[in-house]
Tab-separated table of C-alpha atoms in Angstrom:
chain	number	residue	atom	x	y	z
A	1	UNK	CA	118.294	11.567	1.617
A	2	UNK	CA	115.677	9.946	-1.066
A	3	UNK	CA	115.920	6.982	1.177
A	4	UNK	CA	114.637	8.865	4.600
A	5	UNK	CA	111.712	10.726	2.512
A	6	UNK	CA	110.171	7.486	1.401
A	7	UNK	CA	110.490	5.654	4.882
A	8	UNK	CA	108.772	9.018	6.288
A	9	UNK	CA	106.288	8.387	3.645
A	10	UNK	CA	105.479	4.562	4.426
A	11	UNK	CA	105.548	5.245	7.785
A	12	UNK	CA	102.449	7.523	7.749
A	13	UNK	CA	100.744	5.285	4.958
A	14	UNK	CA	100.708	2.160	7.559
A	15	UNK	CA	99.892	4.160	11.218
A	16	UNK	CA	96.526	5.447	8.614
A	17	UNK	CA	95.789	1.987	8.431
A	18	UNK	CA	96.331	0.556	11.392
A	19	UNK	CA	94.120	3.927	12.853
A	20	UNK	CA	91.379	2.624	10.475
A	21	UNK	CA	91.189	-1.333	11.355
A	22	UNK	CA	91.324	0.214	15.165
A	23	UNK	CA	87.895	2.334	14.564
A	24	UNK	CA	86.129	-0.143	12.185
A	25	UNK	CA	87.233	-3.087	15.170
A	26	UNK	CA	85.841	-0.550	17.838
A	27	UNK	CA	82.639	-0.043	15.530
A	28	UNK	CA	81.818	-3.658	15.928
A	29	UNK	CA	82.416	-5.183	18.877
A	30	UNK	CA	80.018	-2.024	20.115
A	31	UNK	CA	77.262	-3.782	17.812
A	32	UNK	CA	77.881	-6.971	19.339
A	33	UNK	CA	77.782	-5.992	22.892
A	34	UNK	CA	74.602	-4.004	22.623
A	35	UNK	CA	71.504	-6.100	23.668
A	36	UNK	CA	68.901	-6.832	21.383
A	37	UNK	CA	65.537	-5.912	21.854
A	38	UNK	CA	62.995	-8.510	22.571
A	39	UNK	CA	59.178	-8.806	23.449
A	40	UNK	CA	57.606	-10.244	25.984
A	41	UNK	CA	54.467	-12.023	25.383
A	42	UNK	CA	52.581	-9.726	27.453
A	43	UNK	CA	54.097	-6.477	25.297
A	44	UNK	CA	52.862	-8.813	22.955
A	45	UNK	CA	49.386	-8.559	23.893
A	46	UNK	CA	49.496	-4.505	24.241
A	47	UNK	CA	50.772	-4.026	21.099
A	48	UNK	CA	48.240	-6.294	19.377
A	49	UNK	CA	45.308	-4.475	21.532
A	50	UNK	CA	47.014	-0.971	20.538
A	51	UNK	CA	46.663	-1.614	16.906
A	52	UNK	CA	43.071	-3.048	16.668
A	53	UNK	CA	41.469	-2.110	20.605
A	54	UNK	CA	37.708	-2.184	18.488
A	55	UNK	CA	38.149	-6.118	17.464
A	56	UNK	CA	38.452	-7.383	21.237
A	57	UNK	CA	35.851	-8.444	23.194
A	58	UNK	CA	37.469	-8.471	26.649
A	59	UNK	CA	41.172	-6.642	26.542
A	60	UNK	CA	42.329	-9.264	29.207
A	61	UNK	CA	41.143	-12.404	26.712
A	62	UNK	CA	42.917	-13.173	24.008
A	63	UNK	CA	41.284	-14.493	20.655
A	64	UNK	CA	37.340	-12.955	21.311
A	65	UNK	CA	36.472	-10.964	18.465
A	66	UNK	CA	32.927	-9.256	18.551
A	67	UNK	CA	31.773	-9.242	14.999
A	68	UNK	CA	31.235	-6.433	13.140
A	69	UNK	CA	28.176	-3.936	13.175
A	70	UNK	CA	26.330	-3.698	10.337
A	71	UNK	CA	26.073	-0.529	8.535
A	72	UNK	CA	23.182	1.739	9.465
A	73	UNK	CA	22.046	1.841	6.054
A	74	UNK	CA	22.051	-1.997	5.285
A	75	UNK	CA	19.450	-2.359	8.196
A	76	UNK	CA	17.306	0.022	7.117
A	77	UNK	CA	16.886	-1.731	4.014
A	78	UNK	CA	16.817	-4.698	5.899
A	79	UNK	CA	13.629	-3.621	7.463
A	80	UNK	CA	12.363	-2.373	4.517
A	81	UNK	CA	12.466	-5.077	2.706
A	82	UNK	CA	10.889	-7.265	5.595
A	83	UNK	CA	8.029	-4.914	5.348
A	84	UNK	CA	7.517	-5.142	1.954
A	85	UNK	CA	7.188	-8.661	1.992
A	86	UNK	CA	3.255	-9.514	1.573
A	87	UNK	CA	1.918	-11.480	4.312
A	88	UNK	CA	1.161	-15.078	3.191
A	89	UNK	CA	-1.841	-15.232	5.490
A	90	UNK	CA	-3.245	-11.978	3.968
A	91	UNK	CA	-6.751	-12.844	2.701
A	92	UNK	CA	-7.971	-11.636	-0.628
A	93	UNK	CA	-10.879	-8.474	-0.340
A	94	UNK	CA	-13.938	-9.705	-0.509
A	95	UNK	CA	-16.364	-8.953	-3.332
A	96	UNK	CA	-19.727	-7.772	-4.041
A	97	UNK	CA	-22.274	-10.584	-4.879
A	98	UNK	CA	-22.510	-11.465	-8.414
A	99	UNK	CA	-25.584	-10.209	-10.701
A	100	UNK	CA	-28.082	-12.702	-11.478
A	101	UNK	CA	-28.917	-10.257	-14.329
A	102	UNK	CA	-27.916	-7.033	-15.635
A	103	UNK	CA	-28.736	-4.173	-18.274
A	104	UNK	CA	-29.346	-0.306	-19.088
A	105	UNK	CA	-32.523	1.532	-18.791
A	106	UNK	CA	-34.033	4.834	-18.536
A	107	UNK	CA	-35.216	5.707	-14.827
A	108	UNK	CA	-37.574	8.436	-13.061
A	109	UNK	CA	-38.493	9.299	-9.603
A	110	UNK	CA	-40.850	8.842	-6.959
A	111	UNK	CA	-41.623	9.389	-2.883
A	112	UNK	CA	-45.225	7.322	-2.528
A	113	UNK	CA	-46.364	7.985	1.229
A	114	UNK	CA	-50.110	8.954	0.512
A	115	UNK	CA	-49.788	12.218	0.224
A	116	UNK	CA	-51.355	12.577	-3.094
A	117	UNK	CA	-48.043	14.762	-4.107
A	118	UNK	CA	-46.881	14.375	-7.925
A	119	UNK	CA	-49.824	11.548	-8.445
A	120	UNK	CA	-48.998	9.414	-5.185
A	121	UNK	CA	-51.457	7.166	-5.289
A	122	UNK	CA	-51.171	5.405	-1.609
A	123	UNK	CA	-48.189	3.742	0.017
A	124	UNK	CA	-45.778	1.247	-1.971
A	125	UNK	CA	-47.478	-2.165	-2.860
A	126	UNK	CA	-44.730	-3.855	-1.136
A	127	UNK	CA	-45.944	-3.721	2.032
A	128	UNK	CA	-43.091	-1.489	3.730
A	129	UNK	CA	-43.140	1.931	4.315
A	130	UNK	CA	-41.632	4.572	1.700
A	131	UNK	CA	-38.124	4.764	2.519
A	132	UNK	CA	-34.764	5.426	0.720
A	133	UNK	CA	-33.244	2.853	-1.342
A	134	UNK	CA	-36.755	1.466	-2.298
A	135	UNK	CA	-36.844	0.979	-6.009
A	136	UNK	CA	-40.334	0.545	-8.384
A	137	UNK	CA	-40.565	-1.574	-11.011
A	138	UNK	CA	-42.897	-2.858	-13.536
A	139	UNK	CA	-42.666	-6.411	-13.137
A	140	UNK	CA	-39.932	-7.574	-10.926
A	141	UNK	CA	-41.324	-10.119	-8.155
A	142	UNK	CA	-41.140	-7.964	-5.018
A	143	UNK	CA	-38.280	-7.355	-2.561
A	144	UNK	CA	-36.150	-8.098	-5.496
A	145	UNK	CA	-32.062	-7.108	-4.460
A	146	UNK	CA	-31.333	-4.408	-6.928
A	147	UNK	CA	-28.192	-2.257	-7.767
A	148	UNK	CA	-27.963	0.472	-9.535
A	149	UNK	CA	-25.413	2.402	-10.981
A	150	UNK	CA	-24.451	5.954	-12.766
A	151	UNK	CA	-21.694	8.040	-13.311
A	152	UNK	CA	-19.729	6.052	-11.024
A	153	UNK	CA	-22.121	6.597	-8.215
A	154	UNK	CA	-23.797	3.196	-6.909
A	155	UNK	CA	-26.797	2.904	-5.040
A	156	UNK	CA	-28.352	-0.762	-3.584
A	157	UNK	CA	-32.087	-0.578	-2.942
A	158	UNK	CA	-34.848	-3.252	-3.384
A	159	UNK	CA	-38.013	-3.440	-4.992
A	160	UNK	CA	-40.707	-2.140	-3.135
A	161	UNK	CA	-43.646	-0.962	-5.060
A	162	UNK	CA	-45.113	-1.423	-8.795
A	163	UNK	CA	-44.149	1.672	-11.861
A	164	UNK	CA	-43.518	3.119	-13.671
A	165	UNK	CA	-47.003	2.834	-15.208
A	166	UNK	CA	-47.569	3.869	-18.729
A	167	UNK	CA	-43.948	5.579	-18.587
A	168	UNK	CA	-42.341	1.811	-18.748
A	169	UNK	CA	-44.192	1.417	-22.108
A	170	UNK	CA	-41.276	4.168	-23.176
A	171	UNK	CA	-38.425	2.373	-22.368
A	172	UNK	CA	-38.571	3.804	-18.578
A	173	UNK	CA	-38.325	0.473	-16.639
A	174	UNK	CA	-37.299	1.985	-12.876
A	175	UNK	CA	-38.899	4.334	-10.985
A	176	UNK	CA	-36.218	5.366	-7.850
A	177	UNK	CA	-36.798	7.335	-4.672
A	178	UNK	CA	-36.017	10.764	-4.701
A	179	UNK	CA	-32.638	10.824	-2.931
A	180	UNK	CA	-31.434	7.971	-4.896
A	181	UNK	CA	-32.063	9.563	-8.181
A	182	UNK	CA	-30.456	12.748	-6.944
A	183	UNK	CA	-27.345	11.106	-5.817
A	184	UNK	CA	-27.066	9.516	-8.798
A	185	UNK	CA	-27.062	12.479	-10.804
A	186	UNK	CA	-24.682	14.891	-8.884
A	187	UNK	CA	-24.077	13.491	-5.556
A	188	UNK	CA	-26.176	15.815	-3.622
A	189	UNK	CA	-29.390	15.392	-1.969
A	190	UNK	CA	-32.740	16.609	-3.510
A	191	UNK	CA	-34.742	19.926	-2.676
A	192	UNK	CA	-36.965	17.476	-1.059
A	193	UNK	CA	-38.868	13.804	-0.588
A	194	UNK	CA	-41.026	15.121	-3.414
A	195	UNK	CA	-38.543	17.321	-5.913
A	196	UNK	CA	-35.181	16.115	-6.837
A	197	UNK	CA	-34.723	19.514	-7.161
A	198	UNK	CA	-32.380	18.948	-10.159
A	199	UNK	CA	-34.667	20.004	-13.141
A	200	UNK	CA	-34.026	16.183	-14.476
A	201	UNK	CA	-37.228	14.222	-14.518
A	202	UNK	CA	-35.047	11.646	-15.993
A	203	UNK	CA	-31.693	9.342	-16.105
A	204	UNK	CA	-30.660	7.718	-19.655
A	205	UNK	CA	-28.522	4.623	-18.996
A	206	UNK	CA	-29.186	3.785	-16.028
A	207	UNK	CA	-27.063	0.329	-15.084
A	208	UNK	CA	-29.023	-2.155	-12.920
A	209	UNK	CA	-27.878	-5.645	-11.969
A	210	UNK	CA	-30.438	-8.081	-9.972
A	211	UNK	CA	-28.434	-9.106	-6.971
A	212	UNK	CA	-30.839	-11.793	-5.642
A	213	UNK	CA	-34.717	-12.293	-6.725
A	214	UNK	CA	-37.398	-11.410	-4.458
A	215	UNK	CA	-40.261	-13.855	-3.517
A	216	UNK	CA	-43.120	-11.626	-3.430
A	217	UNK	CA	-44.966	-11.479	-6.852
A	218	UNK	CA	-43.772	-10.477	-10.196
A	219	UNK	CA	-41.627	-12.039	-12.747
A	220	UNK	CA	-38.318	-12.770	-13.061
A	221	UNK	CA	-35.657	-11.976	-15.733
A	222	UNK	CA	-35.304	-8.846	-17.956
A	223	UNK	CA	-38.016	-6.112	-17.270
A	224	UNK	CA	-41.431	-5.933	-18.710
A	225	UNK	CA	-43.634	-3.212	-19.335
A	226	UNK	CA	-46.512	-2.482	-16.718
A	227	UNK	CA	-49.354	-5.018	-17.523
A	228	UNK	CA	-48.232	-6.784	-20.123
């Protein structure tokens, strides 16, 4: 009896095993049988376009790459920079002439057409007509290039006509026209040729700077009183 139990027991034990080799044996030879997948070299292709389409130049040519665009930003500062490059052929501003002679004085006013207003006492010695810009002085050789400055306001005239008189004995060694002496001061224009219409009969430092001499007659250098 304890003889039959343990063949019954064996018995089941091996028909387990041999179950177990048959599914494991099955398992394989269904690996082995199925076909592996393989590329072709045109799959190839489309999978290579599918992951980077942008980096092909023609999809039907392989290895054309366009390059890549710059950032929007980077040529903006591109061009900036381009721009802000000075140009080599640039030429330098040009400049005023250079003063032959400079200083401070005190200056007046004046509008000499022979009208006999304020003292006129005929029309300027020069020899041309009363005029803006045209300067008196005491002994400057006439047509003398003159420049005149004042509270950052600048004025070129010439000189035109002989004064101040016994005024340049006091230290006043220009006598302008009337609109140049008002412009001087403020900026505006005067009440008229004859009134700067200012209440200012005079300006105290005055710049001048002789731009070129004259060749009428009259002396050069720094100003001298009239007659002396």
């Amino acid at each position: 009896m304890q003889q039959r139990a343990i063949n019954v027991i064996l018995t089941g034990v091996t028909g387990t095993a041999l179950a177990g080799m048959m599914v494991a044996g099955v398992a394989a030879a269904s690996d082995d049988s199925a076909p592996k997948k393989q590329f072709l070299p045109q799959q190839a292709v489309a999978a290579q376009e599918h992951k980077s389409p942008d980096r092909l130049t023609d999809k039907g040519a392989l290895g054309k790459f366009t390059a890549p665009k710059a950032p929007a930003k980077a040529k903006a500062d591109s061009n900036a920079d381009s721009k802000a490059e000075p140009k080599k052929d640039a030429k330098p501003a040009k400049k005023g002439p250079k003063a032959l002679l400079s200083g401070k004085t005190k200056a007046s006013y004046f509008w000499d057409d022979g009208s006999g207003v304020n003292g006129d006492t005929g029309a300027p010695a020069g020899g041309k007509p009363m005029q803006k810009g045209l300067f008196a002085s005491p002994s400057w050789p006439m047509h003398t290039k003159v420049k005149v400055t004042y509270k950052g306001r600048s004025i070129t005239g010439f000189v035109g006509d002989r004064g101040p008189g016994e005024p340049s004995h006091r230290g006043v060694m220009l006598d302008l026209d009337t609109y140049t002496f008002r412009y001087l001061l403020d900026g505006k224009k005067p009440e008229s040729k004859y009134n700067a219409g200012s209440g200012e009969g005079h300006l105290n430092g005055v710049k001048w700077e002789v731009l070129s001499w004259g060749h009428g007659a009259g002396k050069k250098g720094m100003p001298q009183p009239f007659g002396s």
